[in-house]
Amino acid sequence: MDLPLIWAFILAFAVLAYVVLDGFDLGIGILFPLMKRAEDHDTAINTVAPFWDGNETWLVLGGGGLFAVFPLAYAVVMPALYAPIIAMLLALVFRGVAFEFRFRTVRWRKTWDRGFFLGSLTAAFAQGIALGTIVQGIEIENRAYAGGWYDWLTPFSLLTGAAVVVGYALLGATWLIMKTEGPLNREAAGFAKVAGFGTLVLIGVVSAWMPFLQDEFFARWFAFPQIVLVAPVPILVALAALVLFRSLANHESERRPFLASLALFVLSFIGIGISFYPNILPPELTIWDAAAPDSSLAFMLVGAVLLVPMILAYTGYSYWIFRGKVREGEGYHQHGH
């Protein structure tokens, strides 16, 4: 049994689960200033109130798992990403405080609304910068980070930061289409069209730039016969985009835009995985180089086999319990309660 590979799939799943689940509630924060009515702010927040803190469980599992299972990768990546990671964590804390406090005050409500927006925007942008920094390659010498303090600040990482912000806005808008009705539902459909177009353009630009960052990326996507094996990914991205815009134009289904947006994120994540494998940190640190000893991986796998199904079960249960539309004036949080 290849334990490092099994753990790589578990951690990749945890990161993907965090991105798609916390992505839509960060997206709602990003869209906050664009919502015209104060009542819409309350309704939008109530659509994610039962889930947002549970969604962040996957971030803890991904970060903690990387530390325990791939300690060398953790030791290299953290010094390279201290600035965006610290910014992301502070933004998530500030956003969480704003989330709760805005319902407890009238006088300071607009201030906490701005805090919710800024926390969501900063967390999403920092996550995109961290992703771009890893994709562009991290300098390693003697099994340690050998780059500078500002290697994370490049045109490519800023582009991926913008791509994640716009992509999360798309997830947030399509989530609101599915969970709300009335003026906010119609407003969210408009947001989704703009964010969907922006997301596709940015996916295209990042995908066109990426193969030129590393020789291995270029060979993986353009050399024969690999190009035949990876071709289904961009084809499926085009199909997901077609489903997204068709369902937004025809109002065929209120779930389909959200599912199509999730498909865009999953396919983009698979594309990154295809580029990276077998490295955990390109261009040279492989999954097996970075892994802890097999005895440690086997011991922790017992915990993961118990823990991951429990997280999946309570996450699925909470989404089932709070299924359906959230109407104005109803929901998990109300002012003064």
Coordinates of C-alpha atoms in Angstrom, one line a residue:
M1 CA 0.0 0.0 0.0
D2 CA 1.4 3.4 -1.0
L3 CA 0.6 5.4 2.1
P4 CA 2.0 8.8 0.9
L5 CA -0.2 8.6 -2.2
I6 CA -3.3 7.7 -0.1
W7 CA -2.6 10.7 2.2
A8 CA -2.0 13.0 -0.8
F9 CA -5.5 12.1 -2.0
I10 CA -7.0 12.6 1.4
L11 CA -5.5 16.0 1.8
A12 CA -6.4 17.0 -1.7
F13 CA -10.0 16.1 -1.0
A14 CA -9.9 18.1 2.2
V15 CA -8.5 21.2 0.4
L16 CA -11.1 20.8 -2.4
A17 CA -13.9 20.4 0.1
Y18 CA -12.8 23.6 1.9
V19 CA -12.6 25.5 -1.4
V20 CA -16.0 24.6 -2.7
L21 CA -17.8 24.8 0.7
D22 CA -16.2 27.9 2.2
G23 CA -16.0 29.4 -1.3
F24 CA -19.7 30.2 -1.6
D25 CA -20.0 31.8 1.9
L26 CA -16.8 33.9 1.2
G27 CA -18.4 34.8 -2.1
I28 CA -21.5 36.1 -0.3
G29 CA -19.2 38.4 1.7
I30 CA -17.5 39.6 -1.5
L31 CA -20.9 40.4 -3.0
F32 CA -22.2 42.2 0.1
P33 CA -21.6 45.9 -1.0
L34 CA -23.4 45.2 -4.3
M35 CA -26.7 44.2 -2.6
K36 CA -29.0 47.2 -2.6
R37 CA -31.3 46.5 0.3
A38 CA -30.3 46.1 4.0
E39 CA -32.8 43.2 4.3
D40 CA -30.9 41.3 1.6
H41 CA -27.8 41.4 3.7
D42 CA -29.7 39.6 6.5
T43 CA -31.2 37.1 4.2
A44 CA -27.9 36.4 2.4
I45 CA -26.1 35.8 5.7
N46 CA -28.9 33.6 6.9
T47 CA -28.4 31.3 3.9
V48 CA -24.9 30.4 5.2
A49 CA -25.3 30.9 9.0
P50 CA -25.8 27.2 9.8
F51 CA -22.8 26.1 7.7
W52 CA -20.0 28.7 7.6
D53 CA -18.0 27.6 10.7
G54 CA -18.5 23.9 9.9
N55 CA -17.2 24.5 6.3
E56 CA -13.9 25.7 7.9
T57 CA -13.4 22.3 9.5
W58 CA -11.8 21.2 6.1
L59 CA -9.3 24.0 6.3
V60 CA -8.1 22.7 9.7
L61 CA -8.0 19.2 8.4
G62 CA -6.0 20.3 5.3
G63 CA -3.5 22.4 7.3
G64 CA -3.1 20.1 10.2
G65 CA -2.8 17.1 7.9
L66 CA -0.1 18.7 5.9
F67 CA 1.9 19.4 9.1
A68 CA 1.5 15.8 10.3
V69 CA 1.7 13.8 7.1
F70 CA 4.0 15.9 4.9
P71 CA 6.2 17.7 7.4
L72 CA 8.9 18.6 4.9
A73 CA 6.4 20.3 2.6
Y74 CA 4.9 22.1 5.6
A75 CA 8.3 23.3 6.7
V76 CA 9.1 24.6 3.2
V77 CA 5.8 26.1 2.3
M78 CA 5.1 28.1 5.5
P79 CA 8.1 30.4 5.3
A80 CA 7.3 31.0 1.7
L81 CA 3.7 31.9 2.5
Y82 CA 3.8 33.6 6.0
A83 CA 2.4 36.9 4.7
P84 CA -0.7 35.6 2.8
I85 CA -1.4 32.8 5.3
I86 CA -1.4 35.3 8.3
A87 CA -3.5 37.7 6.3
M88 CA -6.0 34.9 5.5
L89 CA -6.2 33.7 9.1
L90 CA -6.7 37.2 10.5
A91 CA -9.3 38.0 7.8
L92 CA -11.2 34.8 8.7
V93 CA -11.2 35.6 12.4
F94 CA -12.3 39.2 11.7
R95 CA -15.0 38.0 9.3
G96 CA -16.3 35.5 11.9
V97 CA -16.6 38.3 14.5
A98 CA -18.4 40.6 12.0
F99 CA -20.7 37.7 11.1
E100 CA -22.0 37.4 14.7
F101 CA -21.8 41.0 15.9
R102 CA -23.7 42.6 13.0
F103 CA -26.9 41.0 14.4
R104 CA -26.3 42.5 17.9
T105 CA -26.3 46.1 17.0
V106 CA -28.1 48.7 14.9
R107 CA -25.7 51.6 15.4
W108 CA -22.6 49.7 14.3
R109 CA -24.3 47.4 11.8
K110 CA -22.8 49.1 8.7
T111 CA -19.4 49.0 10.2
W112 CA -19.6 45.2 10.8
D113 CA -21.0 44.8 7.3
R114 CA -17.9 46.5 5.9
G115 CA -15.8 44.2 8.1
F116 CA -17.6 41.1 6.8
F117 CA -16.9 42.3 3.2
L118 CA -13.2 43.1 3.9
G119 CA -12.6 39.9 5.8
S120 CA -14.2 37.8 3.0
L121 CA -12.3 39.7 0.2
T122 CA -8.9 39.5 2.0
A123 CA -9.3 35.8 2.9
A124 CA -10.2 34.9 -0.7
F125 CA -7.4 37.1 -2.2
A126 CA -4.8 35.6 0.2
Q127 CA -5.9 32.1 -0.7
G128 CA -5.4 32.9 -4.4
I129 CA -2.0 34.4 -3.8
A130 CA -0.9 31.3 -1.8
L131 CA -2.1 29.1 -4.7
G132 CA -0.3 31.1 -7.3
T133 CA 2.9 31.1 -5.2
I134 CA 2.9 27.3 -5.0
V135 CA 2.1 26.9 -8.7
Q136 CA 4.9 29.2 -9.9
G137 CA 7.4 27.1 -7.9
I138 CA 9.1 27.4 -4.5
E139 CA 12.9 27.6 -4.3
I140 CA 14.3 24.8 -2.2
E141 CA 17.9 24.1 -1.1
N142 CA 19.1 21.5 1.4
R143 CA 15.4 20.5 2.2
A144 CA 14.6 24.1 3.3
Y145 CA 12.9 27.2 1.8
A146 CA 15.6 29.2 0.0
G147 CA 13.5 32.1 -1.4
G148 CA 12.9 35.7 -0.2
W149 CA 10.2 37.4 1.9
Y150 CA 8.4 38.7 -1.1
D151 CA 8.5 35.8 -3.5
W152 CA 4.7 35.4 -3.1
L153 CA 4.2 38.9 -4.6
T154 CA 4.3 38.3 -8.4
P155 CA 2.1 39.2 -11.3
F156 CA 1.0 35.6 -11.6
S157 CA 0.1 35.2 -7.9
L158 CA -1.9 38.5 -8.0
L159 CA -3.7 37.1 -11.0
T160 CA -4.6 33.9 -9.2
G161 CA -5.7 36.0 -6.2
A162 CA -8.1 37.9 -8.5
A163 CA -9.3 34.7 -10.1
V164 CA -10.2 33.1 -6.7
V165 CA -12.0 36.3 -5.6
V166 CA -14.1 36.4 -8.8
G167 CA -14.6 32.6 -8.7
Y168 CA -15.9 32.7 -5.1
A169 CA -18.2 35.6 -6.1
L170 CA -19.7 33.2 -8.7
L171 CA -20.2 30.5 -6.1
G172 CA -21.8 33.0 -3.8
A173 CA -24.2 34.3 -6.5
T174 CA -25.3 30.9 -7.7
W175 CA -25.8 29.8 -4.0
L176 CA -28.1 32.8 -3.5
I177 CA -30.0 31.9 -6.7
M178 CA -30.6 28.4 -5.2
K179 CA -31.4 29.6 -1.6
T180 CA -33.4 32.8 -2.0
E181 CA -36.4 34.2 -3.8
G182 CA -37.7 37.7 -4.8
P183 CA -35.5 40.7 -5.4
L184 CA -32.3 39.1 -4.0
N185 CA -32.8 36.1 -6.2
R186 CA -33.1 38.2 -9.3
E187 CA -30.1 40.4 -8.2
A188 CA -28.0 37.3 -7.6
A189 CA -28.7 36.1 -11.2
G190 CA -27.2 39.3 -12.5
F191 CA -24.2 38.9 -10.3
A192 CA -23.8 35.3 -11.5
K193 CA -23.7 36.4 -15.2
V194 CA -20.9 38.9 -14.6
A195 CA -18.9 36.7 -12.2
G196 CA -19.3 33.7 -14.5
F197 CA -17.9 35.6 -17.4
G198 CA -15.0 37.0 -15.3
T199 CA -14.3 33.5 -13.9
L200 CA -14.1 31.9 -17.3
V201 CA -11.8 34.7 -18.6
L202 CA -9.5 34.3 -15.6
I203 CA -9.5 30.5 -15.8
G204 CA -8.4 30.9 -19.4
V205 CA -5.7 33.4 -18.7
V206 CA -4.3 31.4 -15.7
S207 CA -4.4 28.2 -17.8
A208 CA -2.6 29.8 -20.7
W209 CA 0.1 31.2 -18.4
M210 CA 0.6 28.1 -16.3
P211 CA 2.4 25.8 -18.8
F212 CA 5.1 28.5 -19.3
L213 CA 6.0 28.6 -15.6
Q214 CA 7.5 25.1 -15.4
D215 CA 8.8 22.8 -18.2
E216 CA 7.0 19.9 -16.7
F217 CA 3.6 21.7 -16.8
F218 CA 4.2 22.4 -20.5
A219 CA 5.1 18.8 -21.3
R220 CA 2.1 17.5 -19.3
W221 CA -0.4 19.6 -21.3
F222 CA 1.1 19.9 -24.8
A223 CA 3.3 16.8 -25.4
F224 CA 1.9 13.8 -27.2
P225 CA 0.4 11.4 -26.0
Q226 CA -0.3 13.2 -22.7
I227 CA -2.3 15.9 -24.5
V228 CA -4.9 13.2 -25.4
L229 CA -5.2 12.1 -21.8
V230 CA -5.7 15.6 -20.4
A231 CA -7.9 17.0 -23.2
P232 CA -11.1 16.0 -21.4
V233 CA -10.5 18.6 -18.7
P234 CA -10.7 21.7 -20.9
I235 CA -13.6 20.1 -22.8
L236 CA -15.5 19.5 -19.6
V237 CA -14.8 23.1 -18.4
A238 CA -16.4 24.3 -21.7
L239 CA -19.4 22.1 -21.1
A240 CA -19.8 23.3 -17.5
A241 CA -19.6 26.9 -18.7
L242 CA -22.3 26.1 -21.3
V243 CA -24.6 24.6 -18.7
L244 CA -24.0 27.6 -16.4
F245 CA -24.9 30.3 -18.9
R246 CA -27.7 28.4 -20.4
S247 CA -29.4 27.8 -17.1
L248 CA -28.9 31.5 -16.1
A249 CA -30.4 32.6 -19.4
N250 CA -33.3 30.2 -19.5
H251 CA -34.1 30.0 -15.7
E252 CA -34.4 26.2 -16.3
S253 CA -33.3 25.3 -12.8
E254 CA -32.2 27.1 -9.6
R255 CA -29.7 24.4 -8.6
R256 CA -28.0 23.9 -12.0
P257 CA -26.0 27.2 -11.9
F258 CA -24.5 26.3 -8.5
L259 CA -23.7 22.8 -9.6
A260 CA -22.1 24.1 -12.8
S261 CA -20.0 26.6 -10.8
L262 CA -18.9 23.7 -8.5
A263 CA -18.0 21.7 -11.6
L264 CA -15.8 24.6 -12.8
F265 CA -13.9 24.6 -9.5
V266 CA -13.5 20.8 -9.3
L267 CA -12.2 20.7 -12.9
S268 CA -9.8 23.5 -12.2
F269 CA -8.6 21.7 -9.1
I270 CA -8.1 18.5 -11.2
G271 CA -6.1 20.5 -13.7
I272 CA -3.8 21.7 -11.0
G273 CA -3.4 18.1 -9.7
I274 CA -2.5 16.9 -13.3
S275 CA 0.2 19.6 -13.5
F276 CA 1.6 18.9 -10.1
Y277 CA 1.7 15.1 -9.9
P278 CA 3.9 13.5 -8.6
N279 CA 5.2 16.7 -6.9
I280 CA 3.6 18.1 -3.8
L281 CA 5.6 21.4 -4.3
P282 CA 6.8 22.0 -7.8
P283 CA 9.3 21.9 -9.3
E284 CA 11.1 19.1 -7.4
L285 CA 9.6 18.1 -4.0
T286 CA 7.7 14.9 -4.6
I287 CA 4.9 13.4 -2.5
W288 CA 7.3 10.6 -1.3
D289 CA 10.2 13.0 -0.5
A290 CA 8.0 15.1 1.7
A291 CA 6.1 12.3 3.5
A292 CA 6.5 11.2 7.2
P293 CA 7.7 7.6 7.9
D294 CA 5.2 4.8 6.8
S295 CA 4.7 3.8 10.5
S296 CA 3.4 7.4 11.3
L297 CA 1.3 7.5 8.1
A298 CA -0.3 4.2 9.0
F299 CA -1.1 5.3 12.6
M300 CA -2.7 8.5 11.4
L301 CA -4.6 6.8 8.7
V302 CA -6.6 4.9 11.4
G303 CA -7.7 8.3 12.7
A304 CA -8.5 9.6 9.3
V305 CA -10.7 6.5 8.5
L306 CA -12.8 7.3 11.6
L307 CA -12.7 11.1 11.4
V308 CA -13.4 11.9 7.7
P309 CA -16.6 9.9 7.5
M310 CA -17.8 11.6 10.7
I311 CA -17.1 15.0 9.2
L312 CA -18.9 14.1 6.0
A313 CA -21.9 12.7 7.9
Y314 CA -22.5 15.8 10.1
T315 CA -21.8 18.1 7.2
G316 CA -24.3 16.3 5.0
Y317 CA -26.8 16.2 7.9
S318 CA -26.6 19.9 8.5
Y319 CA -27.1 20.7 4.8
W320 CA -30.1 18.3 4.7
I321 CA -31.7 19.8 7.9
F322 CA -31.3 23.4 6.6
R323 CA -32.3 22.6 3.0
G324 CA -34.7 24.7 1.0
K325 CA -35.2 28.5 0.5
V326 CA -34.4 31.1 3.2
R327 CA -37.1 33.8 3.1
E328 CA -36.8 37.4 4.1
G329 CA -37.3 37.9 7.9
E330 CA -36.7 34.2 8.6
G331 CA -33.6 32.3 9.3
Y332 CA -30.9 31.2 11.7
H333 CA -30.1 34.8 12.9
Q334 CA -32.4 37.6 13.6
H335 CA -31.6 41.0 15.0
G336 CA -31.8 41.1 18.8
H337 CA -31.9 37.3 19.2

